[in-house]
Amino acid sequence: RISWHAMTHDDDVAEGDLHGRAMPVLDNDDVDALARAVQPILDEDDAIRAWCTRANVERFLRADRGNLAKATKRLTDTLKWRIAERPETKVCAACIDKDLRSHYMNFVGWDRKGRALVFSDIGLAVDKSPSTNAAHCTQVLELLEPNLRPFPNDQYVWVVDFHQFSVYDMNPSVASACLGFFAKCYPE
């Protein structure tokens, strides 16, 4: 059973700044500089160029609190990863080839502030492998990202149900596999 908390800290934050840490105003010169810094990579690949919209450039700059050097490294690394892995073309092989119940993490709609809502039930997931869990997370985020709304709602809320959660579910490698690439490649 899910228990919804009626009011969060977010409710105390101004409407334009949903989580209290977002940078509502970015320096346009920095956004342009970040876009120019990755332009050579974009010139090599049509799919990467299509993915790297101004909104995505802004998300990466926001994620690094306006630090142009850090955002340049993160975005450059992400673009290289996207070229090598082509995550937009991947599907979760465990769910497709083995068992549709392999993972239980899905985009389920929008919260009342317009942020994407992802729901997971760790106890229902049949597959506990770190690599296939990371692949499933990638699939969900790749399907979700093109539908993210404009800032400040270009984030998602992830609700995790721990019903039937047990020691068997406590492999730290699963969290490490997912959180590592969240931090690098999905700066929501």
mmCIF file of C-alpha atoms in Angstrom:
data_model
loop_
_atom_site.group_PDB
_atom_site.id
_atom_site.type_symbol
_atom_site.label_atom_id
_atom_site.label_comp_id
_atom_site.label_asym_id
_atom_site.label_seq_id
_atom_site.Cartn_x
_atom_site.Cartn_y
_atom_site.Cartn_z
ATOM 1 C CA ARG A 1 0.000 0.000 0.000
ATOM 2 C CA ILE A 2 1.307 3.449 -0.940
ATOM 3 C CA SER A 3 1.112 6.212 1.618
ATOM 4 C CA TRP A 4 0.967 9.657 0.007
ATOM 5 C CA HIS A 5 2.375 12.529 2.004
ATOM 6 C CA ALA A 6 0.014 15.464 1.648
ATOM 7 C CA MET A 7 2.627 18.220 1.762
ATOM 8 C CA THR A 8 6.305 18.215 0.909
ATOM 9 C CA HIS A 9 9.073 20.736 1.266
ATOM 10 C CA ASP A 10 8.462 21.497 -2.418
ATOM 11 C CA ASP A 11 5.125 23.037 -1.463
ATOM 12 C CA ASP A 12 6.966 25.743 0.471
ATOM 13 C CA VAL A 13 9.093 26.673 -2.541
ATOM 14 C CA ALA A 14 8.103 29.308 -5.068
ATOM 15 C CA GLU A 15 6.267 27.889 -8.079
ATOM 16 C CA GLY A 16 9.143 28.652 -10.458
ATOM 17 C CA ASP A 17 11.669 26.789 -8.309
ATOM 18 C CA LEU A 18 10.221 23.363 -7.617
ATOM 19 C CA HIS A 19 12.914 21.816 -5.492
ATOM 20 C CA GLY A 20 14.635 24.819 -3.995
ATOM 21 C CA ARG A 21 17.976 24.097 -5.696
ATOM 22 C CA ALA A 22 17.151 24.718 -9.342
ATOM 23 C CA MET A 23 18.743 27.663 -11.091
ATOM 24 C CA PRO A 24 15.736 29.512 -12.480
ATOM 25 C CA VAL A 25 17.969 31.875 -14.457
ATOM 26 C CA LEU A 26 20.924 30.728 -16.510
ATOM 27 C CA ASP A 27 23.433 33.008 -18.162
ATOM 28 C CA ASN A 28 22.635 32.810 -21.894
ATOM 29 C CA ASP A 29 26.316 33.319 -22.690
ATOM 30 C CA ASP A 30 27.128 30.190 -20.658
ATOM 31 C CA VAL A 31 24.387 28.194 -22.403
ATOM 32 C CA ASP A 32 25.753 29.304 -25.768
ATOM 33 C CA ALA A 33 29.332 28.511 -24.669
ATOM 34 C CA LEU A 34 28.320 25.008 -23.600
ATOM 35 C CA ALA A 35 26.544 24.444 -26.911
ATOM 36 C CA ARG A 36 29.644 25.650 -28.807
ATOM 37 C CA ALA A 37 31.927 23.418 -26.719
ATOM 38 C CA VAL A 38 30.099 20.264 -27.816
ATOM 39 C CA GLN A 39 29.406 21.378 -31.398
ATOM 40 C CA PRO A 40 32.267 19.304 -32.892
ATOM 41 C CA ILE A 41 30.650 16.144 -31.490
ATOM 42 C CA LEU A 42 27.219 17.211 -32.741
ATOM 43 C CA ASP A 43 28.607 17.827 -36.228
ATOM 44 C CA GLU A 44 29.577 14.143 -36.437
ATOM 45 C CA ASP A 45 26.161 12.611 -35.772
ATOM 46 C CA ASP A 46 22.605 13.532 -36.782
ATOM 47 C CA ALA A 47 20.927 11.606 -33.942
ATOM 48 C CA ILE A 48 23.146 13.245 -31.334
ATOM 49 C CA ARG A 49 22.528 16.671 -32.852
ATOM 50 C CA ALA A 50 18.755 16.063 -32.694
ATOM 51 C CA TRP A 51 18.982 14.924 -29.059
ATOM 52 C CA CYS A 52 21.178 17.816 -27.904
ATOM 53 C CA THR A 53 18.517 20.521 -27.889
ATOM 54 C CA ARG A 54 18.912 23.842 -26.131
ATOM 55 C CA ALA A 55 16.694 22.477 -23.338
ATOM 56 C CA ASN A 56 19.103 19.551 -22.858
ATOM 57 C CA VAL A 57 22.107 21.894 -22.854
ATOM 58 C CA GLU A 58 20.354 23.996 -20.193
ATOM 59 C CA ARG A 59 19.582 20.878 -18.081
ATOM 60 C CA PHE A 60 23.255 19.930 -18.034
ATOM 61 C CA LEU A 61 24.323 23.458 -17.105
ATOM 62 C CA ARG A 62 21.679 23.559 -14.347
ATOM 63 C CA ALA A 63 22.793 20.168 -13.026
ATOM 64 C CA ASP A 64 26.265 21.591 -12.469
ATOM 65 C CA ARG A 65 24.898 24.769 -10.887
ATOM 66 C CA GLY A 66 26.114 26.942 -13.762
ATOM 67 C CA ASN A 67 29.688 25.635 -13.633
ATOM 68 C CA LEU A 68 30.582 25.695 -17.316
ATOM 69 C CA ALA A 69 33.689 23.487 -16.999
ATOM 70 C CA LYS A 70 31.824 20.730 -15.134
ATOM 71 C CA ALA A 71 28.805 20.923 -17.438
ATOM 72 C CA THR A 72 31.070 20.739 -20.492
ATOM 73 C CA LYS A 73 32.730 17.584 -19.188
ATOM 74 C CA ARG A 74 29.419 15.971 -18.217
ATOM 75 C CA LEU A 75 27.719 16.777 -21.517
ATOM 76 C CA THR A 76 30.766 15.769 -23.582
ATOM 77 C CA ASP A 77 30.996 12.440 -21.725
ATOM 78 C CA THR A 78 27.257 11.899 -22.166
ATOM 79 C CA LEU A 79 27.383 12.607 -25.897
ATOM 80 C CA LYS A 80 30.279 10.158 -26.320
ATOM 81 C CA TRP A 81 28.347 7.560 -24.292
ATOM 82 C CA ARG A 82 25.229 8.139 -26.402
ATOM 83 C CA ILE A 83 27.231 7.666 -29.624
ATOM 84 C CA ALA A 84 28.828 4.453 -28.329
ATOM 85 C CA GLU A 85 25.722 2.949 -26.705
ATOM 86 C CA ARG A 86 22.822 4.386 -28.726
ATOM 87 C CA PRO A 87 20.501 4.202 -25.698
ATOM 88 C CA GLU A 88 17.546 5.558 -27.693
ATOM 89 C CA THR A 89 17.545 2.318 -29.706
ATOM 90 C CA LYS A 90 17.708 -0.111 -26.782
ATOM 91 C CA VAL A 91 14.966 -2.122 -25.156
ATOM 92 C CA CYS A 92 15.255 -4.133 -21.971
ATOM 93 C CA ALA A 93 16.208 -7.593 -23.218
ATOM 94 C CA ALA A 94 15.265 -9.229 -19.900
ATOM 95 C CA CYS A 95 11.701 -7.908 -20.174
ATOM 96 C CA ILE A 96 11.333 -8.702 -23.879
ATOM 97 C CA ASP A 97 13.205 -12.008 -24.158
ATOM 98 C CA LYS A 98 12.699 -13.593 -20.741
ATOM 99 C CA ASP A 99 9.826 -12.371 -18.619
ATOM 100 C CA LEU A 100 7.714 -9.218 -18.826
ATOM 101 C CA ARG A 101 7.834 -9.147 -15.014
ATOM 102 C CA SER A 102 11.640 -8.899 -14.975
ATOM 103 C CA HIS A 103 11.521 -5.283 -13.840
ATOM 104 C CA TYR A 104 8.831 -3.087 -12.439
ATOM 105 C CA MET A 105 9.819 0.493 -13.197
ATOM 106 C CA ASN A 106 7.520 2.492 -15.429
ATOM 107 C CA PHE A 107 6.552 6.005 -16.375
ATOM 108 C CA VAL A 108 2.975 6.311 -15.086
ATOM 109 C CA GLY A 109 1.975 9.937 -15.674
ATOM 110 C CA TRP A 110 2.494 13.410 -14.227
ATOM 111 C CA ASP A 111 2.406 14.810 -10.708
ATOM 112 C CA ARG A 112 0.299 17.858 -9.874
ATOM 113 C CA LYS A 113 3.205 20.184 -10.680
ATOM 114 C CA GLY A 114 3.684 18.693 -14.132
ATOM 115 C CA ARG A 115 6.763 16.579 -13.421
ATOM 116 C CA ALA A 116 7.023 13.095 -14.903
ATOM 117 C CA LEU A 117 6.133 10.337 -12.431
ATOM 118 C CA VAL A 118 8.014 7.022 -12.413
ATOM 119 C CA PHE A 119 6.807 4.140 -10.247
ATOM 120 C CA SER A 120 8.885 1.138 -9.167
ATOM 121 C CA ASP A 121 7.993 -1.894 -7.086
ATOM 122 C CA ILE A 122 11.273 -3.561 -6.209
ATOM 123 C CA GLY A 123 9.602 -6.540 -4.563
ATOM 124 C CA LEU A 124 7.676 -7.451 -7.730
ATOM 125 C CA ALA A 125 10.726 -7.390 -9.988
ATOM 126 C CA VAL A 126 11.847 -10.894 -10.927
ATOM 127 C CA ASP A 127 15.277 -9.976 -12.327
ATOM 128 C CA LYS A 128 17.841 -8.781 -9.762
ATOM 129 C CA SER A 129 20.856 -8.432 -12.091
ATOM 130 C CA PRO A 130 22.669 -5.072 -11.913
ATOM 131 C CA SER A 131 23.321 -4.908 -15.666
ATOM 132 C CA THR A 132 19.758 -5.687 -16.740
ATOM 133 C CA ASN A 133 18.336 -3.312 -14.119
ATOM 134 C CA ALA A 134 20.564 -0.553 -15.506
ATOM 135 C CA ALA A 135 19.408 -1.431 -19.035
ATOM 136 C CA HIS A 136 15.779 -1.235 -17.932
ATOM 137 C CA CYS A 137 16.347 2.118 -16.207
ATOM 138 C CA THR A 138 17.953 3.409 -19.394
ATOM 139 C CA GLN A 139 14.946 2.278 -21.442
ATOM 140 C CA VAL A 140 12.505 4.006 -19.095
ATOM 141 C CA LEU A 141 14.501 7.249 -19.065
ATOM 142 C CA GLU A 142 14.945 7.225 -22.841
ATOM 143 C CA LEU A 143 11.193 6.875 -23.310
ATOM 144 C CA LEU A 144 10.565 9.539 -20.678
ATOM 145 C CA GLU A 145 13.085 12.233 -21.656
ATOM 146 C CA PRO A 146 11.491 13.369 -24.935
ATOM 147 C CA ASN A 147 8.263 13.990 -23.024
ATOM 148 C CA LEU A 148 9.727 16.075 -20.215
ATOM 149 C CA ARG A 149 8.054 19.412 -19.920
ATOM 150 C CA PRO A 150 9.942 22.717 -20.059
ATOM 151 C CA PHE A 151 11.874 23.998 -17.039
ATOM 152 C CA PRO A 152 11.070 24.016 -14.163
ATOM 153 C CA ASN A 153 9.130 20.789 -14.758
ATOM 154 C CA ASP A 154 11.903 19.030 -16.697
ATOM 155 C CA GLN A 155 12.405 16.564 -13.871
ATOM 156 C CA TYR A 156 10.813 13.381 -12.725
ATOM 157 C CA VAL A 157 9.586 12.088 -9.409
ATOM 158 C CA TRP A 158 10.476 8.483 -8.707
ATOM 159 C CA VAL A 159 8.164 6.648 -6.307
ATOM 160 C CA VAL A 160 9.507 3.330 -5.023
ATOM 161 C CA ASP A 161 7.218 0.785 -3.366
ATOM 162 C CA PHE A 162 9.144 -1.500 -1.021
ATOM 163 C CA HIS A 163 6.257 -3.957 -0.630
ATOM 164 C CA GLN A 164 7.755 -7.475 -0.499
ATOM 165 C CA PHE A 165 11.256 -5.970 -0.373
ATOM 166 C CA SER A 166 13.694 -8.380 1.276
ATOM 167 C CA VAL A 167 17.376 -9.117 1.817
ATOM 168 C CA TYR A 168 17.340 -10.779 -1.595
ATOM 169 C CA ASP A 169 16.677 -7.329 -3.110
ATOM 170 C CA MET A 170 19.574 -5.623 -1.352
ATOM 171 C CA ASN A 171 22.358 -5.980 -3.918
ATOM 172 C CA PRO A 172 24.224 -2.651 -3.740
ATOM 173 C CA SER A 173 25.546 -3.256 -7.252
ATOM 174 C CA VAL A 174 22.046 -2.634 -8.641
ATOM 175 C CA ALA A 175 21.885 0.825 -7.060
ATOM 176 C CA SER A 176 25.453 1.563 -8.076
ATOM 177 C CA ALA A 177 24.828 0.532 -11.704
ATOM 178 C CA CYS A 178 21.781 2.776 -11.987
ATOM 179 C CA LEU A 179 22.848 5.761 -9.912
ATOM 180 C CA GLY A 180 26.234 6.000 -11.590
ATOM 181 C CA PHE A 181 24.810 6.607 -15.031
ATOM 182 C CA PHE A 182 21.938 8.721 -13.657
ATOM 183 C CA ALA A 183 24.519 11.131 -12.285
ATOM 184 C CA LYS A 184 26.552 11.178 -15.488
ATOM 185 C CA CYS A 185 23.968 11.061 -18.242
ATOM 186 C CA TYR A 186 20.534 11.965 -16.899
ATOM 187 C CA PRO A 187 20.902 15.171 -14.869
ATOM 188 C CA GLU A 188 17.243 15.626 -13.994
#
